[in-house]
Short mmCIF file of C-alpha atoms and ligand atoms in Angstrom, two decimals:
data_model
loop_
_atom_site.label_atom_id
_atom_site.label_comp_id
_atom_site.label_asym_id
_atom_site.label_seq_id
_atom_site.Cartn_x
_atom_site.Cartn_y
_atom_site.Cartn_z
CA MET A 1 -0.35 0.50 -0.13
CA SER A 2 1.41 3.67 -1.10
CA SER A 3 1.73 6.24 2.03
CA ALA A 4 -0.69 8.40 -0.22
CA ASP A 5 -3.48 5.92 1.34
CA ILE A 6 -2.41 5.16 4.43
CA ARG A 7 -5.83 4.86 6.26
CA PRO A 8 -6.95 7.05 9.27
CA ARG A 9 -6.18 3.86 11.76
CA LEU A 10 -3.05 2.25 12.72
CA ARG A 11 -2.67 -0.93 14.32
CA VAL A 12 1.00 -2.05 16.11
CA ALA A 13 1.86 -5.47 17.17
CA PRO A 14 3.58 -5.70 20.48
CA GLY A 15 6.92 -6.29 20.47
CA GLY A 16 9.94 -6.62 17.65
CA ARG A 17 13.17 -6.33 16.82
CA ILE A 18 14.51 -3.59 13.75
CA GLY A 19 17.62 -3.01 11.92
CA GLY A 20 19.30 -2.10 9.05
CA ALA A 21 19.61 1.27 7.24
CA LEU A 22 17.03 3.18 5.92
CA THR A 23 17.14 6.90 4.54
CA VAL A 24 13.43 8.90 5.61
CA PRO A 25 12.15 11.43 3.83
CA GLY A 26 13.91 14.93 2.87
CA ASP A 27 13.45 17.64 5.59
CA LYS A 28 10.11 20.02 5.80
CA SER A 29 10.74 23.65 7.18
CA ILE A 30 14.51 23.35 4.86
CA SER A 31 11.76 22.79 1.76
CA HIS A 32 8.62 24.96 2.78
CA ARG A 33 12.15 27.25 2.26
CA ALA A 34 13.83 26.09 -0.04
CA LEU A 35 10.47 26.48 -2.29
CA MET A 36 10.11 30.39 -0.94
CA LEU A 37 13.04 31.73 -1.65
CA GLY A 38 13.09 30.01 -4.82
CA GLY A 39 9.70 31.58 -5.52
CA ILE A 40 11.16 35.33 -5.03
CA ALA A 41 14.45 35.18 -6.05
CA ALA A 42 15.38 35.70 -9.73
CA GLY A 43 16.33 32.78 -12.23
CA ARG A 44 16.21 28.97 -11.69
CA THR A 45 16.19 27.06 -8.54
CA ASP A 46 17.06 23.12 -7.97
CA ILE A 47 15.71 21.13 -5.20
CA SER A 48 16.95 17.68 -4.68
CA GLY A 49 16.12 15.63 -2.16
CA PHE A 50 12.88 18.06 -1.47
CA LEU A 51 10.32 16.09 0.78
CA ALA A 52 7.28 15.56 -0.88
CA GLY A 53 4.86 15.60 1.60
CA ALA A 54 1.55 17.32 2.05
CA ASP A 55 2.27 19.87 3.81
CA CYS A 56 5.34 21.20 1.22
CA LEU A 57 2.75 20.64 -1.72
CA SER A 58 0.15 23.34 -0.26
CA THR A 59 3.91 25.52 -0.18
CA LEU A 60 4.15 24.83 -3.84
CA ARG A 61 0.73 25.14 -4.86
CA ALA A 62 0.22 28.17 -3.07
CA LEU A 63 3.60 29.69 -4.94
CA GLU A 64 1.83 28.19 -8.11
CA ALA A 65 -1.15 29.82 -7.44
CA LEU A 66 0.52 33.36 -6.95
CA GLY A 67 2.43 32.91 -10.13
CA VAL A 68 5.55 31.18 -10.09
CA ARG A 69 5.88 28.25 -13.06
CA ILE A 70 7.01 25.35 -10.82
CA GLU A 71 7.90 21.63 -12.71
CA ARG A 72 8.79 18.62 -10.56
CA PRO A 73 10.76 15.59 -12.66
CA ALA A 74 10.25 13.60 -10.53
CA PRO A 75 8.02 13.48 -6.76
CA GLU A 76 11.71 14.69 -5.22
CA ARG A 77 12.98 17.08 -7.71
CA VAL A 78 11.68 20.50 -7.82
CA VAL A 79 12.62 23.96 -10.54
CA VAL A 80 11.20 26.74 -8.97
CA HIS A 81 11.73 29.27 -12.37
CA GLY A 82 11.54 32.68 -10.60
CA ALA A 83 11.15 36.28 -11.70
CA GLY A 84 11.83 37.99 -8.56
CA ALA A 85 9.87 38.71 -5.45
CA ALA A 86 7.86 42.03 -7.71
CA ALA A 87 7.03 39.29 -10.21
CA LEU A 88 4.44 37.31 -8.13
CA ARG A 89 0.70 38.07 -9.16
CA GLY A 90 -2.35 37.74 -6.62
CA SER A 91 -3.80 34.50 -6.77
CA GLY A 92 -8.07 35.78 -5.88
CA ALA A 93 -8.73 32.68 -4.56
CA PRO A 94 -7.97 32.43 -1.02
CA LEU A 95 -4.22 30.15 -0.55
CA ASP A 96 -4.76 26.75 2.01
CA MET A 97 -1.88 26.08 3.74
CA GLY A 98 -3.93 22.68 4.86
CA ASN A 99 -2.04 21.76 8.21
CA ALA A 100 1.16 23.37 7.78
CA GLY A 101 1.86 26.19 10.92
CA THR A 102 5.45 26.91 9.05
CA ALA A 103 3.54 27.60 5.40
CA MET A 104 1.21 29.28 6.44
CA ARG A 105 3.59 31.84 8.55
CA LEU A 106 5.75 31.82 6.39
CA PHE A 107 4.10 33.04 3.25
CA MET A 108 2.52 35.91 5.94
CA GLY A 109 6.03 37.61 6.17
CA LEU A 110 6.92 36.55 2.56
CA LEU A 111 3.48 37.95 1.24
CA ALA A 112 3.34 41.59 3.66
CA PRO A 113 5.37 44.13 1.75
CA GLN A 114 3.66 42.77 -1.73
CA PRO A 115 1.18 45.46 -3.61
CA PHE A 116 -2.10 42.69 -3.40
CA ASP A 117 -3.51 41.17 -1.24
CA SER A 118 -3.88 37.78 -0.26
CA VAL A 119 -5.88 34.92 2.02
CA LEU A 120 -3.78 32.45 3.72
CA VAL A 121 -6.91 29.36 5.34
CA GLY A 122 -5.85 26.02 6.65
CA ASP A 123 -7.61 22.41 7.88
CA GLU A 124 -9.48 22.57 10.85
CA SER A 125 -6.17 22.04 12.79
CA LEU A 126 -4.09 25.03 11.46
CA MET A 127 -7.23 27.24 11.69
CA ARG A 128 -6.49 27.20 15.15
CA ARG A 129 -3.40 28.14 16.20
CA PRO A 130 -2.39 31.56 16.72
CA MET A 131 -0.92 33.41 13.91
CA GLU A 132 -0.59 37.61 16.03
CA ARG A 133 3.36 36.07 17.15
CA VAL A 134 3.49 37.43 13.38
CA ALA A 135 0.16 39.86 12.48
CA ALA A 136 1.93 42.45 15.23
CA PRO A 137 5.11 42.54 14.38
CA LEU A 138 4.46 42.49 10.80
CA ARG A 139 2.19 45.50 11.91
CA GLN A 140 4.64 47.23 13.38
CA MET A 141 6.58 46.76 9.93
CA GLY A 142 3.67 48.68 8.34
CA ALA A 143 1.76 45.77 7.19
CA ARG A 144 -2.37 45.52 6.56
CA ILE A 145 -3.09 42.41 8.27
CA GLU A 146 -6.09 40.48 10.46
CA THR A 147 -6.58 38.17 11.67
CA ARG A 148 -10.27 36.86 13.44
CA GLU A 149 -9.46 36.50 16.85
CA GLY A 150 -5.62 35.63 16.79
CA ARG A 151 -6.17 32.96 14.85
CA PRO A 152 -6.82 32.44 10.26
CA PRO A 153 -8.17 33.32 8.31
CA VAL A 154 -5.75 35.83 7.71
CA HIS A 155 -6.48 38.87 5.72
CA ILE A 156 -3.31 40.43 4.22
CA ARG A 157 -3.84 43.41 1.85
CA GLY A 158 -2.19 45.66 -0.01
CA THR A 159 0.30 47.80 1.25
CA PRO A 160 3.03 50.50 -0.91
CA ALA A 161 6.48 49.98 1.76
CA LEU A 162 7.01 47.98 4.52
CA HIS A 163 9.93 49.40 7.02
CA GLY A 164 12.11 47.09 9.05
CA ILE A 165 12.39 47.42 12.67
CA ASP A 166 14.32 46.29 15.24
CA PHE A 167 12.21 43.43 16.85
CA ARG A 168 12.55 41.24 20.44
CA LEU A 169 10.43 38.20 20.14
CA PRO A 170 8.48 36.40 22.80
CA VAL A 171 8.91 33.20 22.12
CA ALA A 172 11.89 31.23 20.79
CA SER A 173 10.22 30.83 17.15
CA ALA A 174 12.34 30.60 14.33
CA GLN A 175 8.76 30.65 12.30
CA VAL A 176 7.52 33.99 13.52
CA LYS A 177 11.67 34.68 12.82
CA SER A 178 11.73 33.33 9.47
CA ALA A 179 8.18 35.72 8.37
CA LEU A 180 10.18 38.60 9.95
CA LEU A 181 13.23 38.11 7.60
CA LEU A 182 10.88 37.68 4.65
CA ALA A 183 8.97 40.88 4.54
CA GLY A 184 12.07 42.71 6.41
CA LEU A 185 13.48 41.90 2.34
CA GLY A 186 10.69 42.95 1.48
CA ALA A 187 10.51 46.43 3.39
CA ASN A 188 12.99 49.27 3.66
CA GLY A 189 15.91 49.63 6.18
CA HIS A 190 16.71 47.42 8.18
CA THR A 191 15.33 44.35 10.49
CA ARG A 192 17.11 42.79 13.13
CA ILE A 193 15.64 40.66 15.34
CA THR A 194 16.55 39.14 19.10
CA GLU A 195 15.28 35.95 19.84
CA PRO A 196 14.96 34.75 23.64
CA ALA A 197 17.24 31.44 23.01
CA PRO A 198 18.12 29.88 19.64
CA THR A 199 15.97 28.12 16.62
CA ARG A 200 16.42 26.63 13.62
CA ASP A 201 18.53 29.17 11.36
CA HIS A 202 17.36 27.63 8.30
CA THR A 203 16.29 30.58 6.71
CA GLU A 204 19.30 32.60 7.65
CA ARG A 205 21.33 29.79 6.05
CA MET A 206 19.34 29.36 3.31
CA LEU A 207 18.88 32.97 2.13
CA GLY A 208 22.38 33.11 2.34
CA ALA A 209 22.92 30.48 -0.58
CA PHE A 210 20.73 32.62 -2.12
CA GLY A 211 23.03 36.28 -2.33
CA ALA A 212 21.29 38.15 0.18
CA THR A 213 23.93 38.93 2.90
CA VAL A 214 22.02 37.53 6.34
CA GLU A 215 23.80 39.55 10.13
CA ARG A 216 24.42 37.32 13.11
CA GLU A 217 25.37 38.72 16.41
CA GLY A 218 24.54 35.94 19.62
CA LEU A 219 20.83 36.49 19.32
CA THR A 220 20.08 38.63 17.28
CA VAL A 221 19.84 37.91 13.34
CA SER A 222 19.57 41.55 11.11
CA LEU A 223 18.91 41.96 7.31
CA GLU A 224 18.69 45.03 4.24
CA GLY A 225 15.87 45.23 2.86
CA GLY A 226 15.52 45.23 -0.59
CA GLN A 227 17.78 42.92 -1.49
CA ALA A 228 17.85 40.93 -4.56
CA LEU A 229 17.61 36.66 -4.21
CA HIS A 230 19.06 35.16 -6.66
CA GLY A 231 18.10 31.27 -8.28
CA ALA A 232 19.75 28.60 -6.26
CA SER A 233 20.61 24.40 -6.12
CA VAL A 234 19.09 23.31 -2.78
CA ARG A 235 20.28 19.66 -1.78
CA VAL A 236 17.33 19.38 1.24
CA PRO A 237 19.17 16.48 3.32
CA ALA A 238 17.08 13.37 5.54
CA ASP A 239 14.84 15.17 7.73
CA PHE A 240 16.13 15.12 11.66
CA SER A 241 13.00 14.72 12.99
CA SER A 242 11.42 11.87 11.13
CA ALA A 243 14.64 10.25 11.54
CA ALA A 244 13.81 11.09 15.47
CA PHE A 245 11.12 7.95 15.65
CA PHE A 246 13.51 6.07 14.83
CA ILE A 247 16.11 7.00 16.66
CA VAL A 248 14.26 6.15 19.60
CA ALA A 249 12.83 2.96 17.97
CA GLY A 250 16.49 1.90 17.09
CA LEU A 251 17.52 2.42 21.25
CA LEU A 252 14.28 0.77 22.14
CA ALA A 253 15.07 -2.74 19.80
CA ALA A 254 18.23 -2.14 18.04
CA GLU A 255 19.85 -5.20 19.21
CA HIS A 256 22.75 -5.02 16.25
CA GLY A 257 22.19 -1.47 15.33
CA LEU A 258 19.82 0.82 13.06
CA LEU A 259 21.95 2.99 10.77
CA LEU A 260 20.40 6.69 8.81
CA ARG A 261 21.97 7.46 6.53
CA ASN A 262 22.62 11.69 5.36
CA VAL A 263 20.26 13.31 8.51
CA GLY A 264 20.55 16.89 8.61
CA VAL A 265 22.00 17.32 12.26
CA ASN A 266 22.23 21.74 12.21
CA PRO A 267 22.66 22.13 15.74
CA THR A 268 19.69 24.29 15.94
CA ARG A 269 17.25 20.76 15.54
CA THR A 270 19.80 18.27 17.50
CA GLY A 271 19.02 19.11 21.50
CA LEU A 272 17.14 15.32 20.82
CA LEU A 273 20.40 13.55 20.31
CA GLU A 274 21.69 15.64 23.51
CA MET A 275 18.84 14.87 26.25
CA LEU A 276 19.10 10.80 24.95
CA ARG A 277 22.67 11.22 25.50
CA ARG A 278 21.77 12.35 28.95
CA MET A 279 20.23 9.43 29.39
CA GLY A 280 22.47 6.74 28.06
CA ALA A 281 21.24 6.24 24.70
CA ASP A 282 24.35 5.05 22.44
CA ILE A 283 23.97 7.07 19.64
CA ARG A 284 27.38 7.87 17.00
CA LEU A 285 27.01 10.33 14.63
CA GLN A 286 29.55 9.99 11.11
CA PRO A 287 29.96 13.24 10.16
CA HIS A 288 30.08 14.16 6.37
CA THR A 289 33.05 15.91 5.43
CA GLN A 290 31.97 18.35 2.30
CA GLU A 291 31.08 21.54 2.02
CA ALA A 292 27.44 22.41 2.49
CA VAL A 293 24.72 25.03 3.96
CA GLU A 294 23.55 22.04 5.90
CA PRO A 295 25.36 20.06 8.00
CA THR A 296 24.71 15.55 7.41
CA ALA A 297 25.65 12.51 8.71
CA ASP A 298 24.65 9.64 8.80
CA ILE A 299 23.16 8.72 12.46
CA GLU A 300 24.04 5.12 14.19
CA VAL A 301 21.96 3.75 16.89
CA ARG A 302 21.71 0.82 19.30
CA LYS A 303 19.78 -1.04 22.19
CA SER A 304 20.35 0.82 25.03
CA ARG A 305 18.81 1.14 29.14
CA LEU A 306 17.76 5.07 30.01
CA SER A 307 17.51 6.50 32.73
CA GLY A 308 15.21 9.86 33.45
CA ILE A 309 16.30 13.00 33.72
CA HIS A 310 15.17 16.55 33.96
CA VAL A 311 15.73 18.58 30.19
CA PRO A 312 17.04 21.42 30.59
CA ARG A 313 15.61 24.61 29.37
CA GLU A 314 17.45 25.34 26.93
CA LEU A 315 17.28 22.02 25.15
CA VAL A 316 13.79 22.99 24.61
CA PRO A 317 13.21 25.03 21.56
CA LEU A 318 16.14 22.77 20.10
CA ALA A 319 14.11 19.58 20.39
CA ILE A 320 10.34 21.66 19.96
CA ASP A 321 9.62 18.86 16.99
CA GLU A 322 10.74 16.06 18.62
CA PHE A 323 8.91 15.57 22.55
CA PRO A 324 6.20 13.43 20.93
CA ILE A 325 8.56 10.43 20.83
CA PHE A 326 11.02 11.56 23.72
CA PHE A 327 8.51 10.88 25.94
CA ILE A 328 8.16 7.88 24.41
CA ALA A 329 11.82 7.39 25.32
CA ALA A 330 11.33 8.67 28.97
CA ALA A 331 8.03 6.73 29.61
CA LEU A 332 11.20 2.99 29.14
CA ALA A 333 13.56 5.30 31.04
CA GLU A 334 14.27 3.74 34.62
CA GLY A 335 13.14 6.69 37.22
CA GLU A 336 11.71 10.28 36.68
CA THR A 337 11.81 12.52 33.38
CA THR A 338 10.98 15.85 33.90
CA VAL A 339 10.15 18.30 30.85
CA ARG A 340 9.53 22.36 32.26
CA GLY A 341 9.36 25.50 30.28
CA ALA A 342 7.79 23.38 27.14
CA GLU A 343 4.22 25.40 26.46
CA GLU A 344 4.83 26.21 23.30
CA LEU A 345 4.33 22.72 22.88
CA ARG A 346 0.55 23.75 24.10
CA VAL A 347 -0.35 25.46 20.44
CA LYS A 348 1.44 22.59 17.71
CA GLU A 349 -0.98 20.34 15.16
CA SER A 350 -2.44 19.54 18.23
CA ASP A 351 -1.97 20.67 22.12
CA ARG A 352 1.41 17.02 22.78
CA LEU A 353 1.03 17.34 26.45
CA ALA A 354 -2.46 17.01 26.88
CA VAL A 355 -2.16 14.61 23.80
CA MET A 356 0.80 12.54 25.21
CA ALA A 357 -0.26 13.16 28.86
CA GLU A 358 -3.56 11.29 27.18
CA GLY A 359 -2.16 8.60 25.56
CA LEU A 360 0.83 7.42 28.85
CA THR A 361 -2.05 7.18 30.66
CA ALA A 362 -4.13 4.99 28.17
CA LEU A 363 -1.00 2.63 28.27
CA GLY A 364 -0.44 2.86 31.60
CA VAL A 365 2.50 5.14 32.04
CA GLU A 366 2.13 7.26 35.19
CA ASN A 367 2.55 10.41 34.30
CA HIS A 368 1.04 14.35 35.72
CA LEU A 369 0.07 16.90 33.07
CA LEU A 370 2.26 20.79 33.75
CA ASP A 371 1.39 24.25 32.67
CA ASP A 372 4.16 24.29 30.56
CA GLY A 373 5.81 20.36 30.36
CA LEU A 374 5.50 16.56 31.60
CA TRP A 375 6.54 14.68 34.37
CA ILE A 376 7.09 10.80 33.55
CA ARG A 377 7.71 7.80 36.49
CA GLY A 378 8.93 5.43 33.45
CA GLY A 379 10.53 1.81 33.22
CA GLY A 380 6.93 -0.08 33.98
CA GLY A 381 7.13 -0.68 29.61
CA PHE A 382 3.63 0.14 28.35
CA GLY A 383 0.78 -2.27 28.11
CA GLY A 384 -2.01 -1.90 25.08
CA GLY A 385 -4.70 0.57 24.08
CA ARG A 386 -5.78 2.22 21.96
CA ILE A 387 -4.49 6.02 21.40
CA ASP A 388 -6.31 9.00 20.30
CA SER A 389 -3.35 10.77 18.07
CA HIS A 390 -6.07 14.00 17.59
CA GLY A 391 -5.18 14.15 13.74
CA ASP A 392 -1.22 15.54 15.46
CA HIS A 393 0.90 13.45 12.82
CA ARG A 394 3.45 13.60 15.03
CA ILE A 395 1.78 12.01 18.27
CA ALA A 396 0.56 9.14 15.83
CA MET A 397 4.17 8.00 14.70
CA ALA A 398 5.33 8.55 18.11
CA PHE A 399 2.81 5.70 19.67
CA ALA A 400 4.04 3.83 16.48
CA ILE A 401 7.51 2.91 17.26
CA ALA A 402 6.03 3.07 21.54
CA GLY A 403 4.60 -0.43 19.93
CA LEU A 404 8.35 -2.26 20.33
CA ALA A 405 7.58 -1.88 24.25
CA ALA A 406 4.37 -3.10 24.52
CA ARG A 407 2.80 -6.05 25.78
CA GLU A 408 -0.51 -5.31 23.82
CA PRO A 409 -1.06 -5.00 20.16
CA ILE A 410 -1.90 -0.70 20.12
CA GLU A 411 -4.26 0.86 18.21
CA ILE A 412 -3.62 4.60 17.20
CA LEU A 413 -7.14 6.53 15.91
CA ASP A 414 -6.93 9.25 12.91
CA VAL A 415 -3.61 9.06 11.56
CA ALA A 416 -4.46 10.43 8.21
CA ASN A 417 -1.80 13.34 9.05
CA VAL A 418 1.10 11.23 8.74
CA ALA A 419 1.77 11.87 5.29
CA THR A 420 1.95 16.26 6.23
CA SER A 421 5.22 15.23 7.43
CA PHE A 422 6.32 11.60 6.56
CA PRO A 423 4.96 9.98 3.49
CA GLY A 424 6.05 6.34 2.75
CA PHE A 425 6.46 5.54 7.26
CA LEU A 426 4.87 2.60 7.08
CA GLU A 427 6.58 1.41 4.78
CA LEU A 428 9.75 2.37 5.93
CA ALA A 429 9.13 1.00 9.28
CA ARG A 430 8.04 -2.14 8.17
CA SER A 431 10.97 -2.66 6.45
CA ALA A 432 12.84 -2.06 9.77
CA GLY A 433 10.67 -4.35 11.72
CA LEU A 434 8.18 -2.82 13.58
CA SER A 435 5.04 -5.40 12.54
CA ILE A 436 2.38 -2.12 11.20
CA GLU A 437 -0.37 -2.10 9.28
CA ALA A 438 -3.11 -0.37 8.30
CA ARG A 439 -6.81 -0.62 9.16
C1 LIG B 501 9.79 25.30 12.48
C2 LIG B 501 9.86 25.86 13.40
C3 LIG B 501 8.89 24.97 14.67
C4 LIG B 501 8.76 23.45 14.35
C5 LIG B 501 8.43 24.01 13.18
C6 LIG B 501 8.69 24.51 11.97
C7 LIG B 501 9.89 25.92 10.85
O1 LIG B 501 7.46 26.21 15.23
O2 LIG B 501 7.78 23.33 15.37
O3 LIG B 501 7.45 22.29 12.67
O4 LIG B 501 10.59 25.58 10.06
O5 LIG B 501 10.88 27.45 11.48
P1 LIG B 501 8.23 27.50 16.16
O6 LIG B 501 8.57 28.37 14.50
O7 LIG B 501 6.17 27.68 15.95
O8 LIG B 501 8.20 27.35 17.48
#
């Protein structure tokens, strides 16, 4: 069965071993950015390793609706024929971002300096997510943007000119930072953004590869408006956030090791490695040495005995998408694990703190939901049962991996959104040794 047909339910048989060598699909964050920068650059942008998941396809279709010519010579290869930001045209119809928060927030920044009107909408989950965190600073730059009580639909009215700002982000968010950098590129003057803690820096790196000058000093990143981008060649590495499910799977059940090839290991993304190593995980990296915009490595993991930890707060933004699978590892680690300072997890594709707490409880794991985190007593293994993923792709995949350490089958509901970030998850999980089926 192909991943496109993935059904709304998964059933995972308990136990099993895994091993071998896997390549997970391309990075979602980098694929979105490659498309968008290609769409506002002049000339040809060649993307290989593109993530052909629903989220990035929403970005691709939105750019086409804005007048950008795009070809797909193969599922994972995309050629964007950009003609500069000034060549974008209003779409006339609302732009549908599907489940993709990154697409919506980055498009807000990209479209705010445009002279035409745009409307951004999304699926049920995205229509509940906060957008004022981007809209408010964009208004300070002179943008005319309306949200519905802070949420989509987002109406962006054509503006003759934005001006740069000096802005301190109240939350550590790469999406907000990136949206403001994209708006700053189309604004007059200088835009300076200061983060409360480091977040993923793919936009800054990629702007450099497209010919822009971006300055970084400590937690501040800045750029001059009006810089023209030129098309570039982008090799998208395998997504660390997708590899994360198999990293934990390997720690649970790879007696003879599991190899993950060509994974993006940008240090602003790999907080999970640090967290797992502190728990006692056997994880080895073989870094690739060629010069690249994004560092990559092969990652080898082996079955390990894990112990609970208190996660340092500064690691939270560096592992922000990995908490669903981290909580699975924590439930199997001996002793207590605590995560605090992670209130951002409440506004992801689902409330990931509440949904993970509910799922862990269903599998018999003692835990306490905190305002800004989760406390887990690990080491007792998982029973079986039924988990509601609440339509959240990462929750669904995390509980699928939990099956490796379960005593009874696990059934996971509402899993269609796995295809937003990880097309082919089921097939890859099976090829590694999981007994998993769609129903
Ligand atoms: C992303 C940033 C993160 C992350 C999301 C992708 C990005 O969101 O959770 O999956 O590509 O910039 P926040 O910036 O809201 O933390």
